[in-house]
Tab-separated table of C-alpha atoms in Angstrom:
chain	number	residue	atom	x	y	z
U	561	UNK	CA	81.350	89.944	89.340
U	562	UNK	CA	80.813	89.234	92.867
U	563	UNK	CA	78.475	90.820	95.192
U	564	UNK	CA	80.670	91.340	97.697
U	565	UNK	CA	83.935	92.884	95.859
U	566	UNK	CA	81.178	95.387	94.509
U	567	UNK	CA	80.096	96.071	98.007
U	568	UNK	CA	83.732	96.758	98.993
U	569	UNK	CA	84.945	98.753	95.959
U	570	UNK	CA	81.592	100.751	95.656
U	571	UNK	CA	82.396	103.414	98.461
U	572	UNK	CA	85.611	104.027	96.232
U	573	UNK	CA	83.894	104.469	92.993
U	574	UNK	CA	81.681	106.467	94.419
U	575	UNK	CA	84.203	108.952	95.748
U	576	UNK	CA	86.361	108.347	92.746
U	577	UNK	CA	83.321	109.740	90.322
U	578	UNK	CA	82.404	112.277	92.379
U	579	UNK	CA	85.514	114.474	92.086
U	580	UNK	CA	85.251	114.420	87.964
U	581	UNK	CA	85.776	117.815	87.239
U	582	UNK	CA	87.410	119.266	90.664
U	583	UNK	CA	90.598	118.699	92.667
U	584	UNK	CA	89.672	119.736	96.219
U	585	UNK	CA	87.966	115.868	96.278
U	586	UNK	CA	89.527	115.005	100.062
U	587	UNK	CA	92.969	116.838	99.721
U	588	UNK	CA	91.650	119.745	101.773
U	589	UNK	CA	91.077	117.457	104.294
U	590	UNK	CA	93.638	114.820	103.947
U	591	UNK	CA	96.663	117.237	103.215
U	592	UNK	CA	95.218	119.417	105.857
U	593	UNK	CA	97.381	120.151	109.241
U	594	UNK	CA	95.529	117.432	111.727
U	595	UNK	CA	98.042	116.156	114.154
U	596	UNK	CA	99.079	112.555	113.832
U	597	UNK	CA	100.188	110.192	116.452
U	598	UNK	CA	103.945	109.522	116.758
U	599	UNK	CA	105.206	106.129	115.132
U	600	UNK	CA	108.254	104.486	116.265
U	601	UNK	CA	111.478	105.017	114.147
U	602	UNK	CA	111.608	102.579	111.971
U	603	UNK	CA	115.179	101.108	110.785
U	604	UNK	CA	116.118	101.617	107.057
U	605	UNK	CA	116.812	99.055	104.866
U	606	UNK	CA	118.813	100.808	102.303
U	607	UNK	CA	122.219	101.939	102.757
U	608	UNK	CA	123.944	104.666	99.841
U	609	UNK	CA	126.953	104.389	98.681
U	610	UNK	CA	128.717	106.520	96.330
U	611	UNK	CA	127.600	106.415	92.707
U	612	UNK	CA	131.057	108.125	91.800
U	613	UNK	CA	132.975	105.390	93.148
U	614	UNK	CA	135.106	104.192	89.899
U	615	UNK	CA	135.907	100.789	91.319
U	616	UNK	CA	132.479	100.310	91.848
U	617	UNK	CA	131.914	98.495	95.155
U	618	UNK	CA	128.870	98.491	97.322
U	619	UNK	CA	129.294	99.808	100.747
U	620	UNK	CA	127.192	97.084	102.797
U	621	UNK	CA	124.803	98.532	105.330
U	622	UNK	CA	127.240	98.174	109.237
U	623	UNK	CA	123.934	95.652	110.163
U	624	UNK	CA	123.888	93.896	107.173
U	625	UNK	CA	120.928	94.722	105.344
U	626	UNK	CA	120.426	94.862	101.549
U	627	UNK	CA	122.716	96.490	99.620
U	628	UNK	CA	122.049	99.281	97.612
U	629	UNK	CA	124.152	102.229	95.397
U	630	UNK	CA	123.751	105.987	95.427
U	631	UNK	CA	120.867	107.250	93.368
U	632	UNK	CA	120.399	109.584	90.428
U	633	UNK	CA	117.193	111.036	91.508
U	634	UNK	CA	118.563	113.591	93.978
U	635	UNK	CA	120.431	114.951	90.996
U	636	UNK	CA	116.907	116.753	90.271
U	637	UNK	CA	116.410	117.678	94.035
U	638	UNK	CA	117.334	121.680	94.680
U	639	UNK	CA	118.792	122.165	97.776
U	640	UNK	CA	116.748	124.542	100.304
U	641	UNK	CA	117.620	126.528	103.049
U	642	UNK	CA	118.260	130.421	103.796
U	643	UNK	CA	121.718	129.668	106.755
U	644	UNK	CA	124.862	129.651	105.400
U	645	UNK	CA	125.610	125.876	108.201
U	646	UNK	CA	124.555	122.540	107.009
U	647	UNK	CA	121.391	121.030	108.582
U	648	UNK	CA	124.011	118.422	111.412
U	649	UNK	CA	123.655	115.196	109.233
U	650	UNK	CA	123.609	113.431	112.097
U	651	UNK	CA	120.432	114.712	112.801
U	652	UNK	CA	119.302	113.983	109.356
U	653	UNK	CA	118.221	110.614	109.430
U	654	UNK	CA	115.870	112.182	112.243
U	655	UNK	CA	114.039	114.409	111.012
U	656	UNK	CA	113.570	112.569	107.388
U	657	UNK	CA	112.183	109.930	109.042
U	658	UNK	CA	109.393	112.360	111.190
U	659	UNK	CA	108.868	113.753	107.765
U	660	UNK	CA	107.526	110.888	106.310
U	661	UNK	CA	106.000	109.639	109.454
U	662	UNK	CA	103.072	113.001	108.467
U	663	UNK	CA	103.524	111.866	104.681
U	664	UNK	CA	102.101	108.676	105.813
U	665	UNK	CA	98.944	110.190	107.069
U	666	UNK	CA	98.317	112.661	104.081
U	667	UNK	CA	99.713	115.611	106.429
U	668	UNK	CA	101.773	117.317	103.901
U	669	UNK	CA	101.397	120.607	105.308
U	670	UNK	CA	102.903	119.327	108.453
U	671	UNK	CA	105.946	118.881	106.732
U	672	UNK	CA	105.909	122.149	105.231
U	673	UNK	CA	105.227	123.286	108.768
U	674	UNK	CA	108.178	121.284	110.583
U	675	UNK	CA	110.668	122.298	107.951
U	676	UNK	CA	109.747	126.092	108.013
U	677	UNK	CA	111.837	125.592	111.766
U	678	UNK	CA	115.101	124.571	110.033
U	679	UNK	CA	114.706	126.859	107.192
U	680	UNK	CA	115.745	129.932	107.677
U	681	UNK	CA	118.824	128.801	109.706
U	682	UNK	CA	119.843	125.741	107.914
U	683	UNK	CA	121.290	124.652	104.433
U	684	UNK	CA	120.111	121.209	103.255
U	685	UNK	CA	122.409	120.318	100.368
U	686	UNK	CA	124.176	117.337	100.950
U	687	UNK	CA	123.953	113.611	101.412
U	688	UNK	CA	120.625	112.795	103.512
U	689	UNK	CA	120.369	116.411	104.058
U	690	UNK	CA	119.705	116.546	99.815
U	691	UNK	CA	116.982	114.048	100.190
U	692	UNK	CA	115.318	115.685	103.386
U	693	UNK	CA	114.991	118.775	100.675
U	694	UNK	CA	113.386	116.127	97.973
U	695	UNK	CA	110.232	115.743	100.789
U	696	UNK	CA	110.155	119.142	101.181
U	697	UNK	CA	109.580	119.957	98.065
U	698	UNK	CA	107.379	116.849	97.048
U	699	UNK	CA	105.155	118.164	99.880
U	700	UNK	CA	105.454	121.008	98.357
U	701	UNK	CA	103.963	120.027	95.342
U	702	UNK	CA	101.148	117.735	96.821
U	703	UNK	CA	99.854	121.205	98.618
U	704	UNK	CA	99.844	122.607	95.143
U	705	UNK	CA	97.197	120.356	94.202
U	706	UNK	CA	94.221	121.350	96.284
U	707	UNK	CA	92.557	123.683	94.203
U	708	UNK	CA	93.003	122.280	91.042
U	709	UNK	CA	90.910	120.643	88.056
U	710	UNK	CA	91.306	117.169	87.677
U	711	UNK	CA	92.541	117.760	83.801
U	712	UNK	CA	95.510	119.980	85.691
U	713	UNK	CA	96.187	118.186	88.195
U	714	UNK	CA	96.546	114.264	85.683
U	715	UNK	CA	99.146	116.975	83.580
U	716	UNK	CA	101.431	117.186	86.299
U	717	UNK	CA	101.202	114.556	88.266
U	718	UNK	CA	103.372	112.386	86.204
U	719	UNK	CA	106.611	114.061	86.712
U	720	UNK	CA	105.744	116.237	90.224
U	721	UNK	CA	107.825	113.913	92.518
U	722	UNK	CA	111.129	114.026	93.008
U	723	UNK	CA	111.509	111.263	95.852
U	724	UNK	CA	110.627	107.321	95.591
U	725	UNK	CA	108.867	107.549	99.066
U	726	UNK	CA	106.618	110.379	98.821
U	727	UNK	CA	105.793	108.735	95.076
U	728	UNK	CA	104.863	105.672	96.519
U	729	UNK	CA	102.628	106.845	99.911
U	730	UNK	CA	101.272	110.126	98.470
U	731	UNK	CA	99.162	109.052	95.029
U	732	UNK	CA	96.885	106.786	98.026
U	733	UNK	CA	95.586	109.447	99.359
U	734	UNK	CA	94.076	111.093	95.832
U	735	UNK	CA	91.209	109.433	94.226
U	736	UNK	CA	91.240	106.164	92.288
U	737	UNK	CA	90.553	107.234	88.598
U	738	UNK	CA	93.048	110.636	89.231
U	739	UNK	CA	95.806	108.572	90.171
U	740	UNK	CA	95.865	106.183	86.977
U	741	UNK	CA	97.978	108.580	84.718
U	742	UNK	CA	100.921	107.254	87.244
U	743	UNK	CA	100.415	103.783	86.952
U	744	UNK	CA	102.630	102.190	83.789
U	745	UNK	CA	101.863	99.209	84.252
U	746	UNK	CA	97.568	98.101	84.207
U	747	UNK	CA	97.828	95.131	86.114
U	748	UNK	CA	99.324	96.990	89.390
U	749	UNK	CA	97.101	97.524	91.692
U	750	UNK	CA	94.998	100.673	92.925
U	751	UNK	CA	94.689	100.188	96.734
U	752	UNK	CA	90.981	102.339	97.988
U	753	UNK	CA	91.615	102.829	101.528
U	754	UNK	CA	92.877	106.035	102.368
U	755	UNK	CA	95.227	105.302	105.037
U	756	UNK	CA	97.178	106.361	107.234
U	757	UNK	CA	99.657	103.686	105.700
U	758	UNK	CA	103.271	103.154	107.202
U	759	UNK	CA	106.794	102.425	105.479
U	760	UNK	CA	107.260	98.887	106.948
U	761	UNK	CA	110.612	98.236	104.377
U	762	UNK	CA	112.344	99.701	101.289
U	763	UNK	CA	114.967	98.348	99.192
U	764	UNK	CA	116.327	98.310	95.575
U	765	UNK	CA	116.915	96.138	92.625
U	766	UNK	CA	119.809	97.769	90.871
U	767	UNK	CA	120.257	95.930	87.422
U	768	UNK	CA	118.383	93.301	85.477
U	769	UNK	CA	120.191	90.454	86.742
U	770	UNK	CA	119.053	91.085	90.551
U	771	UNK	CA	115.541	91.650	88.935
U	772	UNK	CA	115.272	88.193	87.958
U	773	UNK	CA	115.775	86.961	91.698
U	774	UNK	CA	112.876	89.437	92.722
U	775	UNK	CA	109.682	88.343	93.905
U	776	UNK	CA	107.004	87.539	91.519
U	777	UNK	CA	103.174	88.654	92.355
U	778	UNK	CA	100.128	86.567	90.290
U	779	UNK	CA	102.891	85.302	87.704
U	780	UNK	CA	103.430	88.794	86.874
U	781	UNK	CA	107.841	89.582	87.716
U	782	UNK	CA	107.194	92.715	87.513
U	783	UNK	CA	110.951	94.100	88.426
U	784	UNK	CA	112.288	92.387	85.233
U	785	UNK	CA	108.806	93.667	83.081
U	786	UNK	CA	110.117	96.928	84.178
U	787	UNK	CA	113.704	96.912	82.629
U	788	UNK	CA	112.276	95.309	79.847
U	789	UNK	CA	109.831	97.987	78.960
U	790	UNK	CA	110.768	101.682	81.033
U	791	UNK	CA	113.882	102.745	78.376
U	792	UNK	CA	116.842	103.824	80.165
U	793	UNK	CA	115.837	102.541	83.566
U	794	UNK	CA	118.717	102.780	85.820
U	795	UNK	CA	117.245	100.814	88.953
U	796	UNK	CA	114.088	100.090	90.798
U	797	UNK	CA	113.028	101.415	94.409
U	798	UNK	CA	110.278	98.808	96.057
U	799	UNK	CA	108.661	100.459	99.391
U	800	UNK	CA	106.633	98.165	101.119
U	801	UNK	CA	103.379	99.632	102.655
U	802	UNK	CA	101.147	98.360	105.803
U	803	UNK	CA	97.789	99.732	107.037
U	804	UNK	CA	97.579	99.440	111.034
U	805	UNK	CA	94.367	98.180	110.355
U	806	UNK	CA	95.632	95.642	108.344
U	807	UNK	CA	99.119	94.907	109.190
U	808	UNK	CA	99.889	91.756	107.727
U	809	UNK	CA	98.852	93.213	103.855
U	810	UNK	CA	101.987	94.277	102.490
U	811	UNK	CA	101.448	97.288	99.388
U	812	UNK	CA	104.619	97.229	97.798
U	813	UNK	CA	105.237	100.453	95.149
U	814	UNK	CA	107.294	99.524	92.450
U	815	UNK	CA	109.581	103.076	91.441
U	816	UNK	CA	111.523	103.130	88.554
U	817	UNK	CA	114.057	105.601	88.407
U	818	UNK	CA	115.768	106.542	85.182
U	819	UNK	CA	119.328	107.540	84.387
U	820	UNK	CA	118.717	111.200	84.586
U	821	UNK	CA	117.090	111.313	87.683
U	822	UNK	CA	113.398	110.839	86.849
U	823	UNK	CA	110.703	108.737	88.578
U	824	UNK	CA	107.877	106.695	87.611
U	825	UNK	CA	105.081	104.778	89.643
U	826	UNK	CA	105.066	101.617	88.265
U	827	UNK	CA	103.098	99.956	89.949
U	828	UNK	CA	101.514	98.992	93.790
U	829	UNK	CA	101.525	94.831	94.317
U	830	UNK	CA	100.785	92.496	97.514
U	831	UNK	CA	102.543	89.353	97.291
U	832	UNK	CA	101.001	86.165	96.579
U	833	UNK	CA	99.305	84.040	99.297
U	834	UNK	CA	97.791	87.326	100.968
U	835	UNK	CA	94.538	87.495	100.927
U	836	UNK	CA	93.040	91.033	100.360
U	837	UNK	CA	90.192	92.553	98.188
U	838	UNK	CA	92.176	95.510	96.115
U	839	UNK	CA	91.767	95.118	92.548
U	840	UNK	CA	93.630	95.874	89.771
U	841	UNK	CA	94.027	99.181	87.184
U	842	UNK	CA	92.563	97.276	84.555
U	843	UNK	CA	89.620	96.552	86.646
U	844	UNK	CA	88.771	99.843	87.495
U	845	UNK	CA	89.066	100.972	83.992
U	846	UNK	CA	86.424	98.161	82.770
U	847	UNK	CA	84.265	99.385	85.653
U	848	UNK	CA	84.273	103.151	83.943
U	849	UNK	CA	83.646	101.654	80.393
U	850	UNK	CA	80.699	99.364	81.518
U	851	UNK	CA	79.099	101.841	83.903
U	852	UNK	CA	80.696	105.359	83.798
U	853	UNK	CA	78.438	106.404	80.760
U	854	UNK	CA	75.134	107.841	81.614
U	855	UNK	CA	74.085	108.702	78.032
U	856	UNK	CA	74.436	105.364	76.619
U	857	UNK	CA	71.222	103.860	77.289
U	858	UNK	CA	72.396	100.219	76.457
U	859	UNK	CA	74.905	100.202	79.114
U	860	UNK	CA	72.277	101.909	81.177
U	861	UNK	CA	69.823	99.489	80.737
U	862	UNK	CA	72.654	96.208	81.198
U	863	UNK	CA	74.121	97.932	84.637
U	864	UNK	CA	70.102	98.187	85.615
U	865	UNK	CA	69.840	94.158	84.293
U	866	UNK	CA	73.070	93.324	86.089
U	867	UNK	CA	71.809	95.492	89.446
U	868	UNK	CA	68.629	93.132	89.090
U	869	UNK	CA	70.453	90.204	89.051
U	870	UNK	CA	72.221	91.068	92.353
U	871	UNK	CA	75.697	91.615	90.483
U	872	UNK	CA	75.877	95.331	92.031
U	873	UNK	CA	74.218	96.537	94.647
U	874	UNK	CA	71.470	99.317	93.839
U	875	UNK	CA	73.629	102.096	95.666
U	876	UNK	CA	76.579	101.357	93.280
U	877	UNK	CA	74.642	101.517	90.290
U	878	UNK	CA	73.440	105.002	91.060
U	879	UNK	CA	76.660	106.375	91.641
U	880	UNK	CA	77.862	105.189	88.006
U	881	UNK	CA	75.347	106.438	86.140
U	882	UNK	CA	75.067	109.688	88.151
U	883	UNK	CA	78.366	111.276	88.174
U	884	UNK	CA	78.628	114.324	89.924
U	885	UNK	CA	79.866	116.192	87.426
């Protein structure tokens, strides 16, 4: 291993073993209700058509960007509201897109506080209205965390989302080794820094034939792995994340989404020809088998041998083989 990859995921280990056992870890911080700066709307990619439509045609985006069809998912999205008037959907676009401008910084209960304004005078129940109600509730869900035991928390997490874009920005903000019972695939990968992160693009890849014209990261094509392997997958939602600090590393999530409505984190991926230092699932998990095992005194003694040799730096070692438990 090299020195310096330990010296950049060791801060990350380090907080990842340190929550065994507890959930409050950094969500009482990070999904706390500290203001964030405003971010400039950002255009969306993805234009809905509707699903319904027998002749099936694809209603192309007025400026011409990718093409997508109305999804399933918000099938499993309750609507919300206490008024008897729809939320204006020409507002809607609005205010989903300051939603996930706080989901990008953690600030979950931010959203829960900005939609308490439309609540109790607005319905949200249809169209981008329906999916405004899918962040609610996903934030929702993430506040339901805090508090929690790790075991709990890895129960639900799998099917607590009900939106692709709060599934791909909120598991960064939990720790590394919590968020793994998402991840289907092992080779994705398990980005450490905790943000705040920003939703540069999304699209989707809506059957297997489009998957095989989809972009293929360290010879793995992942969109066509994931119709080959995720049973009844009805289509794929890529969001492509950027760091301010680090604007020119794209994270792109990889969220299936099955035929009746449920989503899965694939996977997170940074094209090829990036350079960046965020390693894989499958990495981390060798990490916990080598060093995550204070009562095995052989592995003790070869992380000590391998800390000796300059493989890990002395501060690493002692967080593996002292858990806080």
């Amino acid at each position: 291993m090299k020195k310096d990859k330990w010296l950049l995921v060791g801060g990350g280990i380090f907080l990842s073993v340190c929550i065994v056992g507890t959930a409050l870890f950094m969500m009482s911080d990070v999904f706390g209700t500290n203001p964030v700066k405003e971010a400039p709307q950002e255009k969306v990619v993805n234009s809905v058509t509707n699903q319904s439509d027998k002749s099936g045609e694809k209603e192309a985006n007025a400026q011409g960007v990718r093409e997508t069809i109305a999804t399933s998912y918000l099938k499993r999205v309750t609507p919300v509201g206490y008024g008897t008037k729809e939320f204006p959907l020409e507002q809607s676009g609005t205010l989903k897109e300051s939603l996930l401008r706080y989901a990008e910084s953690g600030e979950v209960d931010a959203i829960l506080s900005e939609m308490e304004k439309y609540l109790a005078s607005n319905r949200f129940s249809e169209e981008k209205n329906l999916e405004i109600a899918g962040v609610y509730a996903d934030a929702t869900f993430a506040r339901g965390l805090v508090g929690k035991k790790t075991s709990e928390i890895k129960k639900v997490l799998p099917t607590g989302f009900k939106t692709p874009e709060m599934l791909a920005i909120v598991p960064l903000f939990l720790p590394e080794e919590m968020r793994r019972t998402l991840y289907k695939d092992s080779e994705s990968l398990t980005p450490l820094n905790p943000g705040p992160w920003r939703i540069q693009d999304k699209w989707m890849i809506q059957s297997p034939e489009d998957a095989e014209k989809d972009e293929v990261y360290q010879e793995n094509s992942v969109a066509v792995s994931m119709f080959n392997v995720l049973d009844g997958l009805h289509q794929i939602h890529v969001v492509e994340l950027i760091r301010e600090e680090e604007p020119n590393v794209k994270v792109r999530a990889y969220v299936g989404e099955y035929m009746n409505g449920k989503l899965v984190l694939y996977g997170y991926y940074v094209p090829d020809g990036i350079n960046h230092y965020y390693q894989n699932v499958a990495y981390f998990e060798e990490i916990e088998e080598l060093y995550l095992k204070p009562n095995d005194e052989y592995q003790q003694e070869q992380a000590q041998q391998d800390a000796e040799n300059g493989e890990i730096p002395e501060a690493v070692l002692k967080a593996f083989l002292n858990p806080t438990e």
